[in-house]
Amino acid sequence: MYFIDVILPLALQKLFTYQINIAEAEFIQVGMRVAVPFGKNKIYTGIVYKTHQNSPKSYISKEIHQILDNQALVTQSQITHWQWIADYYMCSLGEVLRAAIPSALLLQSETKIIKNSTFKDEKLLTDQEFLIYEALQYQDTLNVEKISAILSRKTVLPIIKSLLDKEVILVQEVLYEKYTPKLVKYIRLAKNWEAEERLQELLDNLNRAPKQREAVLRYFQVKGMNQKLIPLTSFVKTNKLAYSAVKSLLEKEIFESYTIQEDRISRGESTDNIPILNKPQKQALLEIETAFKEKDIAVLHGITGSGKTEIYAHLINESLSQGKQILYLVPEIALTTQLISRLERYFGEQISVFHSRYSMNERVEVWQNILQNKSKARLIVGARSAIFLPFNKLDLIIVDEEHETSYKQFDPAPRYHARDAAIVLAKQMKAKVLMGTATPSLETYQNIRDKKYALIKLDQRFGNSVLPEIELVNLSEAYRKKRMTGHFSERLLSLIRESLQNKEQVILFQNRRGFAPIVTCISCGISPQCPNCDVSLTYHKFQDELRCHYCGFTAQMPKICPACQNPTLDTKGFGTEQLELELKELFPDQKIGRMDYDTTRGKYAFHRIISSFQAQEIDVLVGTQMLSKGLDFTNVSLVGVLNADTMLNFPDFRAHERSFQMLVQVSGRAGRAEKRGKVVIQTFNPDHQILQQVTLNDYKTMFKEQLLERWNFKYPPYYRLIKITLKHKDYNKLILAADWLGQSLRNYFNEWILGPSSPAIGRVRNLYIKDLIIKIPPEQSIKLTKEKLLQVKNHFQSIGAYRSIRFNVDVDNY
């Protein structure tokens, strides 16, 4: 007998074994998709992990439902990489599979309800049961969603169970395909009319149908332009023809139609040559190429606006000329918009883009093109999930803005860091890694000092531009002297006016969206809270509603206080929406734009805002951290940071490092052309050492100070961290479980356990939260630490009272 081990898209620690026959064993390859039964009646799509002849000992193996592929969809190197992610980040292979493969490729079974033709006694049915029975007289099948709509209620499973018990209905599981290829309809002249001697006859036959005759003449005109393929829709639209005329020609078999499967996204051809590098860039490129001869990983530490992207373009071109694949990782989807338009000019249709804003079908097509090593998928630009793609000729990975926290996946599992996972992927595929940043993370810079990574510096801005002049404005003094207009200091407002008078653009940074983070009653002090989370609701003025940014709960903004019934509700704090409204009042003749999560939800929302700003249709752009990452606008002369203190005072050991990175990056958006830009940072604490270091762009001093603090308080890069998060709706049960877990971990790790403690927001989505952190000293084995933690976790989950508690492990949770 033959068997296969299958990776299922479920959080299961072990693989499941299924039976196959000899013919299937000869056909099946590792990496193919198979539909397999799991549980009582569910069917899932799994990936073949390996074939063997060893039957499972603890259960009787089931037969597979069907094989879904003719060739492997997942490569062996992918499975090896997934295994590393699962082992290192302490999650299951199924969770990695679910994150890696586009959901359209994971076929699922759907429960279909059909009538039992033998049932006749309608008197046994309740009113709601009869509604379903009656619907089945007119429809062959119903699904759960349709039944829910018929009954106008969410909970319908008890009614379905009752109908099953009464043998009114039967239930069956049906597999359905999610991916639908894009088929484009083309037309051509039927073969029996192609001969030249028949063309005049054809036109004579159509004398009484002038619109059809015109369509035929237009067809010959288009063919005369050497157009081989003629799409039906564009042929009718471009030539302003009547669709009915073309339809009649198809019915008369003068024209015939055929379909071709095409990709949903296609790029144009390259229009520009790769730009010539200046002297510092040439030197940096030479140093990178030299470094790659000795080391596999290099870091390009270039100041903002130094032209790192042009250097990347030369390295990409070198790999493409050898027919190799390149992965270009960016931390934010917003960055891909501007980056793609630049790279497309150099590399044309060789570019593919992969991120979550693309539809399921588009992601499937990118996956298949990379798997088949098509020329249209040699350069892949994507966010963190792009590391899971099926590369087979990977030569270079570029990690742009490597310091960004967006590369870290926090929820759900796998809780991986794309930068670190990319380094492992490159090692497996014998590729090189180039990390580019103006503000390297402390971990990366420590690896440079330890000679693990090569360092290449680029200290000069591209062209004639110089780093902007950074100015700190003391908010305490401004408020005391009453020199504030709304949330703008006198100094910032005068510079905004000056820039706008000079027809220059302004970027304003506030890392909080919405109108105001807190609504409070002046009379009684009550603030509306989210019913599902321990957090106050954020006011969004545009929709006039209160919204929770953690669970999505919304409520209408009350006119009176719900506690004391007084009309004395007021707002505290400010977000991007409030700044946008203030600016519209201050500068009514200027176009004000906003870029945050609320304004960029659509697929093309990023592109619209960035294109408008680049085309100078927007004068002042207000935004959150999306604005700080690698965007290039030549006409921006001023950047304003409205409140730097919120970042500096965040309760996190990386708060100062991240504040420095964020402020340097957002400052780098100013003065990227010949004129020197200005940056105004508003703060209540202008003497703070991080703000002073930002004004001087003094990365080395920041690094030394932060490194010393990390050593003193035993944090990365010297000590590693594993964070354990427990969640449950019963607070008392959670406290008992967290205490038990904390004590069990201390038996193994002694003083290196922090907690259990509640995070800043102790309840999210009606689940209470407790955190524990394991610190791993430099001399302690990480592998053994994980093994001990796994033992404790298994013991914890075997206790009946704690089985319902969610137990999440986050390795390197920073």
JSON list of C-alpha atoms in Angstrom, two decimals, residues 89 91 95 408-417 808-812:
[
{"chain": "A", "resi": 89, "resn": "TYR", "atom": "CA", "xyz": [8.55, 30.78, 14.75]},
{"chain": "A", "resi": 91, "resn": "CYS", "atom": "CA", "xyz": [3.85, 27.41, 14.50]},
{"chain": "A", "resi": 95, "resn": "GLU", "atom": "CA", "xyz": [-0.49, 27.88, 9.34]},
{"chain": "A", "resi": 408, "resn": "LYS", "atom": "CA", "xyz": [7.01, 41.76, 11.05]},
{"chain": "A", "resi": 409, "resn": "GLN", "atom": "CA", "xyz": [3.78, 39.75, 11.00]},
{"chain": "A", "resi": 410, "resn": "PHE", "atom": "CA", "xyz": [2.09, 39.92, 14.41]},
{"chain": "A", "resi": 411, "resn": "ASP", "atom": "CA", "xyz": [-1.25, 38.16, 13.86]},
{"chain": "A", "resi": 412, "resn": "PRO", "atom": "CA", "xyz": [-2.25, 35.57, 12.82]},
{"chain": "A", "resi": 413, "resn": "ALA", "atom": "CA", "xyz": [0.48, 32.89, 12.78]},
{"chain": "A", "resi": 414, "resn": "PRO", "atom": "CA", "xyz": [3.06, 32.48, 11.31]},
{"chain": "A", "resi": 415, "resn": "ARG", "atom": "CA", "xyz": [4.44, 35.49, 13.22]},
{"chain": "A", "resi": 416, "resn": "TYR", "atom": "CA", "xyz": [7.48, 35.80, 10.98]},
{"chain": "A", "resi": 417, "resn": "HIS", "atom": "CA", "xyz": [9.82, 38.66, 10.13]},
{"chain": "A", "resi": 808, "resn": "ASN", "atom": "CA", "xyz": [0.07, 32.30, 21.00]},
{"chain": "A", "resi": 809, "resn": "VAL", "atom": "CA", "xyz": [3.86, 32.19, 20.73]},
{"chain": "A", "resi": 810, "resn": "ASP", "atom": "CA", "xyz": [5.75, 35.05, 19.06]},
{"chain": "A", "resi": 811, "resn": "VAL", "atom": "CA", "xyz": [9.48, 34.45, 18.56]},
{"chain": "A", "resi": 812, "resn": "ASP", "atom": "CA", "xyz": [11.47, 37.71, 18.13]}
]
